[in-house]
Coordinates of C-alpha atoms and ligand atoms in Angstrom, one line a residue:
X39 CA 73.1 -82.3 1.1
X40 CA 72.8 -83.4 -2.5
X41 CA 69.9 -85.6 -3.3
X42 CA 70.8 -89.3 -3.4
X43 CA 70.5 -90.8 -6.9
X44 CA 67.7 -93.3 -7.0
X45 CA 67.8 -96.5 -9.0
X46 CA 65.3 -99.2 -9.7
X47 CA 66.0 -102.5 -11.3
X48 CA 63.6 -105.4 -12.0
X49 CA 63.6 -109.0 -13.1
X50 CA 60.7 -110.5 -15.1
X51 CA 58.2 -112.1 -12.8
X52 CA 58.6 -115.8 -13.4
X53 CA 55.6 -118.0 -14.1
X54 CA 54.4 -119.7 -10.9
X55 CA 54.0 -123.1 -12.5
X56 CA 57.5 -124.4 -11.8
X57 CA 60.6 -123.8 -9.7
X58 CA 63.3 -121.5 -10.9
X59 CA 66.0 -123.1 -13.1
X60 CA 69.4 -121.8 -14.1
X61 CA 67.9 -119.5 -16.8
X62 CA 65.9 -117.7 -14.1
X63 CA 68.8 -117.7 -11.7
X64 CA 70.9 -115.9 -14.4
X65 CA 68.5 -113.0 -14.6
X66 CA 68.0 -112.7 -10.9
X67 CA 71.7 -112.8 -10.3
X68 CA 72.4 -110.1 -12.9
X69 CA 69.7 -107.9 -11.2
X70 CA 71.1 -108.5 -7.8
X71 CA 74.7 -107.7 -8.9
X72 CA 73.5 -104.5 -10.6
X73 CA 71.4 -103.6 -7.5
X74 CA 74.4 -104.1 -5.1
X75 CA 76.8 -102.3 -7.4
X76 CA 74.4 -99.3 -7.5
X77 CA 74.1 -99.4 -3.7
X78 CA 77.8 -99.3 -3.1
X79 CA 78.2 -96.6 -5.6
X80 CA 75.9 -94.4 -3.6
X81 CA 72.4 -94.9 -5.1
X82 CA 69.2 -95.5 -3.2
X83 CA 68.5 -98.7 -5.1
X84 CA 65.4 -100.8 -5.2
X85 CA 65.2 -104.3 -6.8
X86 CA 62.0 -106.2 -7.4
X87 CA 61.2 -109.7 -8.4
X88 CA 58.2 -112.0 -8.0
X89 CA 55.9 -114.4 -9.7
X90 CA 53.4 -114.2 -12.5
X91 CA 50.4 -116.1 -11.2
X92 CA 47.4 -115.2 -13.3
X93 CA 48.2 -117.7 -16.0
X94 CA 46.3 -120.6 -17.5
X95 CA 49.3 -122.9 -17.2
X96 CA 49.3 -122.5 -13.4
X97 CA 45.6 -123.5 -13.4
X98 CA 46.4 -126.5 -15.4
X99 CA 49.4 -127.5 -13.2
X100 CA 47.3 -127.1 -10.0
X101 CA 44.5 -129.3 -11.4
X102 CA 47.1 -131.9 -12.4
X103 CA 48.5 -131.8 -8.9
X104 CA 45.0 -132.1 -7.5
X105 CA 45.4 -128.8 -5.5
X106 CA 43.3 -125.8 -5.0
X107 CA 44.8 -123.1 -7.2
X108 CA 45.7 -120.7 -4.4
X109 CA 47.3 -123.5 -2.3
X110 CA 49.3 -124.4 -5.3
X111 CA 50.4 -120.8 -5.9
X112 CA 51.3 -120.2 -2.3
X113 CA 53.5 -123.2 -2.4
X114 CA 55.2 -122.1 -5.6
X115 CA 55.7 -118.6 -4.3
X116 CA 57.3 -120.1 -1.2
X117 CA 59.6 -122.2 -3.3
X118 CA 60.7 -119.3 -5.5
X119 CA 61.5 -117.2 -2.4
X120 CA 63.4 -120.2 -0.9
X121 CA 65.7 -120.2 -4.0
X122 CA 66.3 -116.5 -3.9
X123 CA 66.9 -116.5 -0.2
X124 CA 69.3 -119.3 -0.5
X125 CA 71.4 -117.0 -2.7
X126 CA 70.8 -114.1 -0.3
X127 CA 69.4 -111.9 -3.0
X128 CA 68.8 -108.5 -1.6
X129 CA 65.3 -107.8 -3.2
X130 CA 63.2 -105.0 -1.9
X131 CA 59.9 -106.5 -3.0
X132 CA 58.6 -109.9 -4.1
X133 CA 55.4 -109.3 -5.9
X134 CA 52.7 -111.8 -6.5
X135 CA 50.1 -110.9 -9.2
X136 CA 47.3 -112.5 -7.2
X137 CA 47.8 -109.8 -4.5
X138 CA 45.1 -107.3 -3.8
X139 CA 47.4 -104.3 -4.3
X140 CA 48.1 -105.6 -7.8
X141 CA 44.5 -106.4 -8.7
X142 CA 43.5 -102.9 -7.6
X143 CA 46.1 -101.2 -9.7
X144 CA 45.5 -103.2 -12.8
X145 CA 41.8 -102.5 -12.6
X146 CA 42.5 -98.8 -12.2
X147 CA 44.7 -98.9 -15.3
X148 CA 42.1 -100.8 -17.3
X149 CA 39.3 -98.5 -16.4
X150 CA 41.4 -95.5 -17.2
X151 CA 42.5 -96.8 -20.7
X152 CA 38.9 -97.9 -21.4
X153 CA 37.5 -94.4 -20.5
X154 CA 39.9 -92.8 -23.0
X155 CA 38.8 -95.2 -25.7
X156 CA 42.2 -97.0 -25.9
X157 CA 40.4 -100.3 -25.1
X158 CA 37.5 -101.5 -27.3
X159 CA 35.4 -104.6 -27.8
X160 CA 36.0 -107.0 -30.7
X161 CA 36.2 -110.6 -31.7
X162 CA 39.5 -112.5 -31.6
X163 CA 39.8 -115.4 -33.9
X164 CA 43.2 -117.1 -34.1
X165 CA 45.7 -119.2 -32.2
X166 CA 46.8 -119.0 -28.6
X167 CA 49.7 -120.9 -27.0
X168 CA 48.9 -121.5 -23.4
X169 CA 52.5 -122.3 -22.6
X170 CA 53.8 -118.9 -23.9
X171 CA 50.6 -117.2 -22.8
X172 CA 50.6 -115.5 -26.1
X173 CA 48.6 -115.1 -29.3
X174 CA 50.3 -116.6 -32.3
X175 CA 50.3 -116.1 -36.0
X176 CA 51.5 -118.5 -38.7
X177 CA 54.9 -116.6 -38.8
X178 CA 55.5 -117.4 -35.2
X179 CA 55.2 -121.2 -35.6
X180 CA 57.3 -123.9 -37.1
X181 CA 56.7 -127.4 -38.6
X182 CA 57.3 -130.4 -36.4
X183 CA 57.9 -133.8 -37.8
X184 CA 56.2 -136.1 -35.4
X185 CA 58.4 -139.0 -36.2
X186 CA 61.8 -137.4 -36.2
X187 CA 61.0 -134.5 -33.8
X188 CA 62.8 -132.2 -36.2
X189 CA 61.5 -128.7 -36.7
X190 CA 61.8 -126.4 -39.7
X191 CA 60.4 -123.1 -40.9
X192 CA 56.9 -122.9 -42.4
X193 CA 57.1 -122.3 -46.1
X194 CA 54.3 -122.3 -48.7
X195 CA 55.9 -125.3 -50.4
X196 CA 55.4 -127.6 -47.5
X197 CA 51.8 -128.4 -46.3
X198 CA 50.5 -129.6 -43.0
X199 CA 49.9 -133.4 -42.8
X200 CA 49.3 -136.1 -40.2
X201 CA 53.0 -136.3 -39.7
X202 CA 53.8 -132.6 -40.0
X203 CA 52.1 -130.3 -37.6
X204 CA 52.4 -126.6 -36.8
X205 CA 53.7 -126.0 -33.3
X206 CA 55.1 -123.2 -31.2
X207 CA 58.9 -123.3 -31.5
X208 CA 59.5 -122.9 -27.8
X209 CA 57.1 -125.5 -26.4
X210 CA 56.7 -127.8 -29.5
X211 CA 52.9 -127.8 -28.8
X212 CA 50.0 -127.0 -31.1
X213 CA 48.4 -123.7 -30.1
X214 CA 44.7 -123.7 -29.3
X215 CA 42.4 -122.2 -32.0
X216 CA 40.0 -119.8 -30.4
X217 CA 37.2 -117.5 -31.4
X218 CA 35.8 -115.4 -28.7
X219 CA 34.6 -111.9 -27.7
X220 CA 37.7 -110.0 -26.5
X221 CA 38.7 -106.5 -25.7
X222 CA 41.5 -105.0 -27.7
X223 CA 44.2 -102.4 -26.8
X224 CA 44.7 -99.8 -29.5
X225 CA 48.4 -100.4 -30.0
X226 CA 48.2 -99.1 -33.6
X227 CA 47.3 -95.7 -32.3
X228 CA 50.8 -95.4 -30.8
X229 CA 52.7 -96.5 -33.9
X230 CA 54.3 -93.1 -34.7
X231 CA 54.7 -92.3 -31.0
X232 CA 56.8 -95.4 -30.5
X233 CA 58.9 -94.9 -33.6
X234 CA 59.7 -91.3 -32.6
X235 CA 60.5 -92.5 -29.1
X236 CA 62.9 -95.1 -30.4
X237 CA 64.5 -92.5 -32.8
X238 CA 65.2 -90.0 -30.0
X239 CA 66.3 -92.7 -27.5
X240 CA 68.6 -95.2 -29.2
X241 CA 69.8 -96.3 -25.7
X242 CA 66.4 -97.7 -24.8
X243 CA 67.2 -101.4 -25.6
X244 CA 70.6 -102.9 -25.1
X245 CA 72.4 -104.6 -26.8
X246 CA 71.9 -102.8 -30.1
X247 CA 71.3 -105.9 -32.2
X248 CA 68.2 -106.7 -30.1
X249 CA 66.9 -103.2 -30.5
X250 CA 67.3 -103.5 -34.3
X251 CA 65.1 -106.6 -34.2
X252 CA 62.4 -104.7 -32.2
X253 CA 62.6 -101.7 -34.6
X254 CA 62.2 -103.9 -37.6
X255 CA 59.1 -105.5 -36.1
X256 CA 57.6 -102.1 -35.4
X257 CA 58.3 -100.9 -38.9
X258 CA 56.2 -103.7 -40.3
X259 CA 53.2 -102.1 -38.6
X260 CA 51.7 -102.5 -35.2
X261 CA 48.3 -104.2 -34.7
X262 CA 45.9 -103.8 -31.8
X263 CA 46.2 -106.8 -29.5
X264 CA 43.7 -108.6 -27.4
X265 CA 43.9 -107.9 -23.6
X266 CA 41.2 -110.1 -22.3
X267 CA 39.9 -113.7 -22.3
X268 CA 36.4 -114.9 -22.0
X269 CA 36.9 -118.4 -20.8
X270 CA 39.0 -118.1 -17.7
X271 CA 37.7 -117.3 -14.3
X272 CA 40.8 -117.1 -12.2
X273 CA 42.4 -113.9 -13.4
X274 CA 41.7 -110.2 -12.8
X275 CA 38.1 -109.3 -14.0
X276 CA 37.8 -106.3 -16.3
X277 CA 36.2 -103.5 -14.3
X278 CA 33.9 -102.6 -17.2
X279 CA 32.9 -106.1 -18.1
X280 CA 32.9 -108.8 -15.4
X281 CA 32.4 -111.6 -17.9
X282 CA 36.0 -111.1 -19.1
X283 CA 39.4 -111.4 -17.4
X284 CA 42.6 -109.6 -18.2
X285 CA 45.0 -111.2 -20.6
X286 CA 48.3 -112.1 -18.8
X287 CA 50.6 -109.5 -20.2
X288 CA 48.4 -106.5 -19.5
X289 CA 48.3 -107.6 -16.0
X290 CA 51.9 -108.9 -15.6
X291 CA 53.8 -105.9 -17.0
X292 CA 52.1 -103.5 -14.5
X293 CA 53.7 -105.4 -11.6
X294 CA 56.7 -103.1 -12.1
X295 CA 54.6 -100.1 -11.3
X296 CA 52.4 -101.7 -8.6
X297 CA 55.5 -102.4 -6.6
X298 CA 56.3 -98.7 -6.5
X299 CA 52.8 -97.5 -5.9
X300 CA 52.3 -100.0 -3.1
X301 CA 55.7 -100.7 -1.8
X302 CA 56.1 -102.8 1.3
X303 CA 56.7 -100.7 4.4
X304 CA 59.8 -102.8 5.0
X305 CA 61.1 -106.1 3.8
X306 CA 60.1 -107.9 7.0
X307 CA 56.5 -107.7 5.7
X308 CA 57.6 -110.1 3.0
X309 CA 58.5 -112.6 5.7
X310 CA 55.0 -112.7 7.0
X311 CA 54.3 -114.7 3.9
X312 CA 51.9 -115.0 2.1
X313 CA 50.9 -111.4 2.7
X314 CA 47.9 -111.4 4.9
X315 CA 44.9 -109.9 3.2
X316 CA 43.5 -108.4 6.3
X317 CA 40.7 -105.9 6.7
X318 CA 41.0 -103.3 4.0
X319 CA 42.6 -100.6 6.2
X320 CA 45.0 -102.9 7.8
X321 CA 46.0 -104.4 4.4
X322 CA 46.8 -101.1 2.8
X323 CA 48.7 -99.8 5.8
X324 CA 51.4 -102.4 5.0
X325 CA 52.4 -100.4 2.0
X326 CA 53.8 -96.9 1.2
X327 CA 53.5 -95.0 -2.0
X328 CA 56.9 -94.9 -3.6
X329 CA 55.8 -93.8 -7.1
X330 CA 58.6 -91.3 -7.0
X331 CA 60.9 -94.3 -7.7
X332 CA 59.2 -94.7 -11.0
X333 CA 60.3 -95.0 -13.8
X334 CA 62.4 -98.2 -13.5
X335 CA 66.0 -97.6 -14.6
X336 CA 66.4 -101.1 -15.8
X337 CA 64.2 -104.0 -16.8
X338 CA 66.2 -107.1 -17.3
X339 CA 64.4 -109.5 -19.7
X340 CA 65.1 -112.5 -21.9
X341 CA 65.1 -112.2 -25.7
X342 CA 61.8 -114.2 -25.8
X343 CA 59.9 -111.4 -24.0
X344 CA 61.6 -108.3 -25.4
X345 CA 58.6 -107.4 -27.7
X346 CA 56.2 -107.3 -24.8
X347 CA 58.6 -105.0 -22.8
X348 CA 59.9 -102.8 -25.6
X349 CA 56.7 -102.3 -27.6
X350 CA 53.5 -103.2 -25.6
X351 CA 54.8 -101.8 -22.3
X352 CA 55.7 -98.2 -23.3
X353 CA 52.4 -98.0 -25.3
X354 CA 50.5 -99.2 -22.3
X355 CA 52.2 -96.7 -20.1
X356 CA 51.6 -93.9 -22.6
X357 CA 47.9 -94.7 -22.5
X358 CA 47.8 -94.9 -18.7
X359 CA 49.9 -91.7 -18.1
X360 CA 48.3 -89.8 -21.0
X361 CA 51.6 -89.4 -22.8
X362 CA 52.1 -88.1 -26.3
X363 CA 50.5 -85.2 -28.1
X364 CA 48.0 -85.3 -30.9
X365 CA 49.3 -83.6 -34.0
X366 CA 47.4 -81.7 -36.6
X367 CA 47.6 -85.0 -38.6
X368 CA 45.5 -86.7 -35.8
X369 CA 48.5 -88.8 -35.1
X370 CA 50.0 -89.2 -31.6
X371 CA 53.5 -87.8 -31.4
X372 CA 56.2 -88.3 -28.8
X373 CA 57.1 -85.3 -26.6
X374 CA 60.3 -85.0 -24.7
X375 CA 58.7 -85.0 -21.3
X376 CA 57.1 -88.4 -22.0
X377 CA 60.6 -89.9 -21.3
X378 CA 60.1 -89.1 -17.5
X379 CA 57.4 -91.8 -17.3
X380 CA 59.0 -94.5 -19.3
X381 CA 61.5 -97.2 -18.2
X382 CA 65.0 -95.9 -18.9
X383 CA 66.5 -99.0 -20.4
X384 CA 65.9 -102.6 -21.1
X385 CA 68.7 -105.1 -20.9
X386 CA 68.1 -108.2 -22.9
X387 CA 70.1 -111.4 -22.5
X388 CA 70.3 -114.4 -24.9
X389 CA 69.5 -118.0 -24.1
X390 CA 72.1 -120.4 -23.1
X391 CA 72.4 -124.1 -23.6
X392 CA 74.0 -126.6 -21.2
X393 CA 77.0 -128.6 -22.5
X394 CA 75.9 -127.6 -26.0
X395 CA 72.2 -128.7 -25.6
X396 CA 69.0 -126.8 -25.2
X397 CA 67.9 -126.8 -21.5
X398 CA 65.2 -129.5 -21.3
X399 CA 63.8 -131.7 -18.6
X400 CA 63.7 -134.7 -20.9
X401 CA 67.4 -134.4 -21.5
X402 CA 68.1 -134.3 -17.8
X403 CA 70.3 -131.3 -18.2
X404 CA 68.3 -128.8 -16.2
X405 CA 70.6 -127.2 -13.6
X406 CA 68.7 -126.6 -10.4
X407 CA 70.6 -123.7 -9.0
X408 CA 70.3 -124.6 -5.4
X409 CA 71.2 -128.3 -5.8
X410 CA 74.1 -127.4 -8.1
X411 CA 75.4 -124.8 -5.7
X412 CA 75.2 -127.2 -2.8
X413 CA 77.2 -129.8 -4.8
X414 CA 79.8 -127.3 -6.1
X415 CA 79.5 -123.7 -4.9
X416 CA 77.3 -120.7 -5.4
X417 CA 80.3 -118.7 -6.5
X418 CA 81.2 -121.2 -9.2
X419 CA 77.7 -120.8 -10.8
X420 CA 77.9 -117.0 -10.6
X421 CA 81.5 -116.8 -11.9
X422 CA 81.0 -119.0 -14.9
X423 CA 77.6 -117.7 -15.9
X424 CA 78.9 -114.1 -15.9
X425 CA 82.3 -114.6 -17.4
X426 CA 81.7 -117.2 -20.1
X427 CA 79.7 -114.9 -22.3
X428 CA 78.7 -111.3 -22.3
X429 CA 75.1 -110.5 -21.3
X430 CA 73.1 -110.2 -24.5
X431 CA 74.7 -113.1 -26.4
X432 CA 73.5 -116.6 -26.5
X433 CA 76.0 -118.8 -24.7
X434 CA 76.8 -122.3 -23.5
X435 CA 77.2 -123.5 -19.9
X436 CA 80.0 -126.1 -20.2
X437 CA 80.0 -127.9 -16.8
X438 CA 83.6 -129.1 -17.0
X439 CA 84.8 -125.7 -18.1
X440 CA 83.0 -124.1 -15.2
X441 CA 84.8 -126.2 -12.6
X442 CA 88.2 -125.5 -14.3
X443 CA 87.5 -121.8 -14.2
X444 CA 86.4 -121.9 -10.6
X445 CA 89.5 -123.8 -9.5
X446 CA 91.8 -121.5 -11.5
X447 CA 90.3 -118.1 -10.6
X448 CA 88.6 -118.5 -7.3
X449 CA 90.3 -121.4 -5.5
X450 CA 93.8 -120.7 -6.8
X451 CA 94.3 -117.1 -7.7
X452 CA 92.1 -115.6 -5.1
X453 CA 91.5 -118.1 -2.3
X454 CA 95.1 -119.5 -2.1
X455 CA 96.5 -116.0 -2.0
X456 CA 94.3 -114.9 0.8
X457 CA 95.3 -118.0 2.7
X458 CA 99.0 -117.4 2.2
X459 CA 98.7 -113.8 3.3
X460 CA 96.9 -114.9 6.5
X461 CA 99.2 -117.7 7.3
X462 CA 102.4 -115.7 6.7
X463 CA 101.2 -112.6 8.5
X464 CA 100.7 -114.8 11.6
X465 CA 104.5 -115.5 11.5
X466 CA 105.4 -111.8 11.6
X467 CA 106.9 -110.4 14.8
X468 CA 104.7 -107.4 14.8
X469 CA 101.1 -107.5 16.0
X470 CA 99.6 -105.8 13.0
X471 CA 100.3 -105.7 9.3
X472 CA 101.1 -102.1 8.2
X473 CA 103.7 -100.4 6.1
X474 CA 104.3 -96.8 5.1
X475 CA 106.0 -97.5 1.8
X476 CA 104.7 -96.0 -1.5
X477 CA 101.4 -97.6 -2.2
X478 CA 101.0 -96.4 -5.8
X479 CA 103.2 -99.2 -7.2
X480 CA 101.1 -102.1 -6.3
X481 CA 97.4 -101.1 -5.8
X482 CA 94.6 -101.3 -8.3
X483 CA 95.2 -98.0 -10.2
X484 CA 92.8 -95.1 -10.0
X485 CA 92.2 -95.5 -13.7
X486 CA 91.2 -99.1 -13.2
X487 CA 88.9 -98.3 -10.3
X488 CA 87.2 -95.7 -12.4
X489 CA 86.9 -98.2 -15.3
X490 CA 85.4 -100.8 -13.0
X491 CA 82.8 -98.3 -11.8
X492 CA 82.0 -97.3 -15.3
X493 CA 81.6 -101.0 -16.3
X494 CA 79.1 -101.4 -13.4
X495 CA 77.2 -98.3 -14.5
X496 CA 77.0 -99.6 -18.1
X497 CA 76.1 -103.2 -16.9
X498 CA 79.2 -104.6 -18.5
X499 CA 79.6 -107.2 -15.7
X500 CA 81.9 -109.5 -17.5
X501 CA 84.4 -106.7 -17.9
X502 CA 84.4 -106.0 -14.2
X503 CA 85.2 -109.7 -13.6
X504 CA 87.9 -109.7 -16.3
X505 CA 89.5 -106.5 -14.9
X506 CA 89.5 -108.0 -11.3
X507 CA 91.0 -111.3 -12.4
X508 CA 93.7 -109.6 -14.5
X509 CA 94.6 -107.7 -11.4
X510 CA 94.7 -111.0 -9.4
X511 CA 97.1 -112.4 -12.0
X512 CA 99.3 -109.4 -11.4
X513 CA 99.0 -109.9 -7.7
X514 CA 100.1 -113.5 -7.9
X515 CA 103.0 -112.5 -10.1
X516 CA 104.0 -109.9 -7.5
X517 CA 103.8 -112.7 -4.8
X518 CA 106.0 -115.0 -6.9
X519 CA 108.5 -112.2 -7.5
X520 CA 108.8 -110.9 -3.9
X521 CA 108.5 -114.4 -2.3
X522 CA 107.3 -113.4 1.2
X523 CA 107.4 -117.0 2.3
X524 CA 111.2 -116.8 2.0
X525 CA 111.5 -113.3 3.2
X526 CA 109.7 -114.1 6.4
X527 CA 112.8 -116.0 7.6
X528 CA 115.4 -113.6 6.3
X529 CA 114.0 -110.0 6.4
X530 CA 110.9 -109.2 8.4
X531 CA 110.7 -105.6 7.1
X532 CA 110.7 -106.7 3.4
X533 CA 108.3 -109.5 4.2
X534 CA 105.9 -107.0 5.8
X535 CA 106.2 -104.8 2.8
X536 CA 105.3 -107.6 0.5
X537 CA 102.4 -109.0 2.6
X538 CA 101.0 -105.6 3.2
X539 CA 101.0 -104.9 -0.5
X540 CA 99.2 -108.1 -1.1
X541 CA 96.6 -107.5 1.6
X542 CA 95.8 -104.0 0.5
X543 CA 95.6 -105.2 -3.1
X544 CA 93.3 -108.1 -2.2
X545 CA 91.1 -105.7 -0.1
X546 CA 90.6 -103.4 -3.1
X547 CA 89.8 -106.3 -5.5
X548 CA 87.5 -107.7 -2.9
X549 CA 85.6 -104.4 -2.8
X550 CA 85.3 -104.4 -6.6
X551 CA 84.1 -108.0 -6.6
X552 CA 81.7 -107.5 -3.7
X553 CA 78.5 -107.2 -5.8
X554 CA 79.2 -110.6 -7.4
X555 CA 80.3 -112.6 -4.3
X556 CA 79.1 -110.5 -1.3
X557 CA 79.2 -113.4 1.3
X558 CA 82.7 -114.6 0.3
X559 CA 84.1 -111.1 0.1
X560 CA 82.8 -110.2 3.6
X561 CA 84.4 -113.5 4.8
X562 CA 87.6 -112.4 3.2
X563 CA 87.4 -109.0 4.9
X564 CA 86.8 -110.7 8.2
X565 CA 89.9 -112.9 7.7
X566 CA 91.9 -109.7 7.2
X567 CA 90.3 -108.3 10.3
X568 CA 88.4 -105.5 8.5
X569 CA 85.3 -104.7 10.4
X570 CA 82.0 -103.1 9.5
X571 CA 82.6 -103.3 5.7
X572 CA 79.0 -104.4 4.9
X573 CA 77.5 -101.3 6.6
X574 CA 80.0 -99.0 5.0
X575 CA 79.2 -100.4 1.6
X576 CA 75.5 -100.3 2.2
X577 CA 75.9 -96.5 2.9
X578 CA 77.3 -96.3 -0.6
X579 CA 80.9 -95.4 0.4
X580 CA 82.8 -97.7 -2.0
X581 CA 85.0 -94.8 -3.2
X582 CA 86.1 -93.7 0.3
X583 CA 86.7 -97.3 1.3
X584 CA 88.7 -98.3 -1.7
X585 CA 91.1 -95.4 -1.3
X586 CA 91.5 -95.8 2.4
X587 CA 94.7 -97.2 3.9
X588 CA 94.0 -100.0 6.3
X589 CA 96.0 -101.7 9.1
X590 CA 95.4 -105.4 9.4
X591 CA 95.3 -107.3 12.7
X592 CA 95.4 -110.9 11.6
X593 CA 95.0 -113.2 14.6
X594 CA 93.9 -116.6 13.4
X595 CA 94.2 -119.1 10.6
X596 CA 90.9 -119.8 9.0
X597 CA 89.4 -122.4 6.7
X598 CA 90.2 -121.9 3.0
X599 CA 88.0 -119.2 1.4
X600 CA 87.2 -121.4 -1.6
X601 CA 87.6 -125.2 -1.5
X602 CA 89.1 -126.6 -4.7
X603 CA 86.8 -129.0 -6.6
X604 CA 88.2 -132.3 -7.6
X605 CA 87.5 -132.5 -11.3
X606 CA 87.8 -136.3 -11.5
Ligands
LIG738 N1 56.0 -114.4 -16.8 C1 56.7 -114.0 -17.9 C2 57.4 -112.7 -17.7 C3 56.5 -111.6 -17.3 S1 57.4 -110.1 -16.9 C4 56.2 -108.9 -16.8 C5 57.8 -115.1 -18.3 N2 58.1 -115.9 -17.4 S2 59.2 -117.2 -17.5 O1 59.3 -117.8 -16.2 O2 58.7 -118.0 -18.6 O3 60.5 -116.6 -18.0 C6 61.2 -115.6 -17.3 C7 62.5 -115.3 -18.0 O4 63.4 -116.4 -17.9 C8 62.3 -115.0 -19.4 O5 62.8 -113.7 -19.7 C9 63.1 -116.1 -20.2 O6 63.9 -115.5 -21.2 C10 64.1 -116.6 -19.1 N3 64.6 -117.9 -19.4 C11 63.9 -119.1 -19.5 N4 64.7 -120.0 -20.0 C12 66.0 -119.5 -20.3 C13 67.2 -120.0 -20.8 N5 67.4 -121.3 -21.1 N6 68.3 -119.1 -20.8 C14 68.2 -117.8 -20.4 N7 67.0 -117.4 -20.0 C15 65.8 -118.1 -20.0 O7 58.2 -115.1 -19.4

C-alpha cells in the first residue's frame, strides 16, 4: 500500500492573558478547515493549537486579578479550549508552554545552541514592549498625541514632548527602557543562509507581498537578538545560567516541534485537563514520539508575527538541527537537504476591522465568537469571514453585510433548497428517490471538483466557497426551470428526475463544503438519509464518495437546516 501523505498545520499559540476574540477565531478556523480538507483528501493530518503562557503580561494580569499565576493560567487554558470545543475544532494537540514536555524540549534546544556557540552573553540596552513581548527600536514606534490620541510616524523634525510620546503602534503604550545582562542568539551568522534559502524557495511565505516585506527586512542586515531576561522568575530557566529565563519567542516558537516530539497518545488525554504532571515515568508515558511528522507543512500566522516565524524560526531550527554548511568564506550556506527540517510554508493573513473600525475593547466592537455565534449562527461567522476577503489581505467585518450574505447563501440558496427536496420527495409515490437518467448534465463537473480540490491544496478557501455558491445558484436555477413542485402533481417520473438531480447535486456540494461547515453538512446528509458519511470522509475518501451514485430514502420532514435571520 502506498504511504499515506502526512500533513501538519499549526495556529500561533495565543497569549493566555485573555479569551480568544474574532481575530483568533479567524486563524483557528482557517487551520481547522485546512486540516479537515487534508483529511478528506486522504492525508494523515495533524492540527495543533494552544496557549503561550510564559509571558510577562500573563503575570501582570494574574496579579491584577489577585490570583496565583498557575491558577490564572489553568483558568485561561480552560476558557480557550471551551471556545475551540464550542466550534468543534478537530485539533490533535492543545499545547501549553508551562507543560513539562515543553520545558524539557526548550532546555535541550538552548543547551544545544549554547554548546555550539550560537548563544553568547552580552548586555541588552534598549526598549521592550511587554504587551508585544518584543524588543523595540525607534523605527518600530510612533508618536502619540496625548490630547487627541492621534498617532503619526516618528520623523527627525518632530521631537518628543510632554504631549507627544513615543509608543508602540499596536498597544499605544510606552515601552520599558531596560539595561540588563542577556544572552543573545547569533542570528547574524545565518544571514547568507537565510537569503539563499529564500532565493531557492520563493513559496516559503504566502502571499507574495508579505514575503517581499520579509525579504526587504532581511536585506537590511540581521542583528543578533536577546533570548533571555534577567528580571523574570516565572519562565523557563536557561540550563546554563539559572539566573536568567528564556525570552518568550525562543520558547514559544518551539511549541510546534514539542508537540511532535511529545505528542499526546490520544486526544482523550487532553480531556484530563490540565495535564497531570505525575511521577516522571507516568508523565512521559502519556506521549509518543511523532517527530516523523516534522516539519510542519503550514504555519498560519498574522502579519504582526511574520518576522518571528519567517526569520527567527528557520534560523533557530538551523542552529538546533545543525543545518547549513560552512563555506571557504567562513559563511554559512544553505544546502538542499536543509529544506527537510524547515517548515514548508507560512500562510500570513492580514488584520481586519469591524464595521470599518479597529477591533478595540474601548469601542465595544470586539466580537466574542461564541456569544456572537449563539446570537446568530456559527456558520454565519465562518461564511462571512472566509468569503468577504481573501486570506492575506486586510479586510473589514461588516455586521449587516454578514447577515445579508448568510440569509442569501446559506438560509435561501442552500437551506431552502434542501428543505424543498425533502418535503417534495415525501410526496413521491415511490419509497426511495432514484433515477437512472444521464447524470452528467446536472452534477458538479469533474473539472470543478478537481478545481475545488486544487483550491483546498493551495489554501484558496474563498475560491472553494465561491465555486460552491456559484454551483448552488445553478442548482436553484435548475429548480426554477424544472419546477418539481408543479411536476409532482402532473408527472411523477419527471418530478423524480428533477428531485433526484437536485439531491445528488446538493450531496456533492455538501461534500465540498464539508470542511467549512462539518456539523451542518452532516445534518444535511442525515436529512437525505445518507449514512456513515463522517467516517468515510475521515478515511480520506472524498473522491470515491463524490463520484458515487446514491439512492435517497427520505422519510421525515425536519427542521430547517439554516434559520433565516431577521435583519430588522
Ligand atoms: N503568542 C504569540 C504567538 C506565538 S506563536 C509561536 C501571539 N499571540 S496573540 O494572541 O497576540 O496573537 C495570535 C494571533 O492573533 C496573531 O497572529 C495575531 O495576528 C492575531 N490577531 C490578533 N488580532 C487580530 C485581528 N484584529 N485580525 C486578525 N488577526 C489578529 O502573537
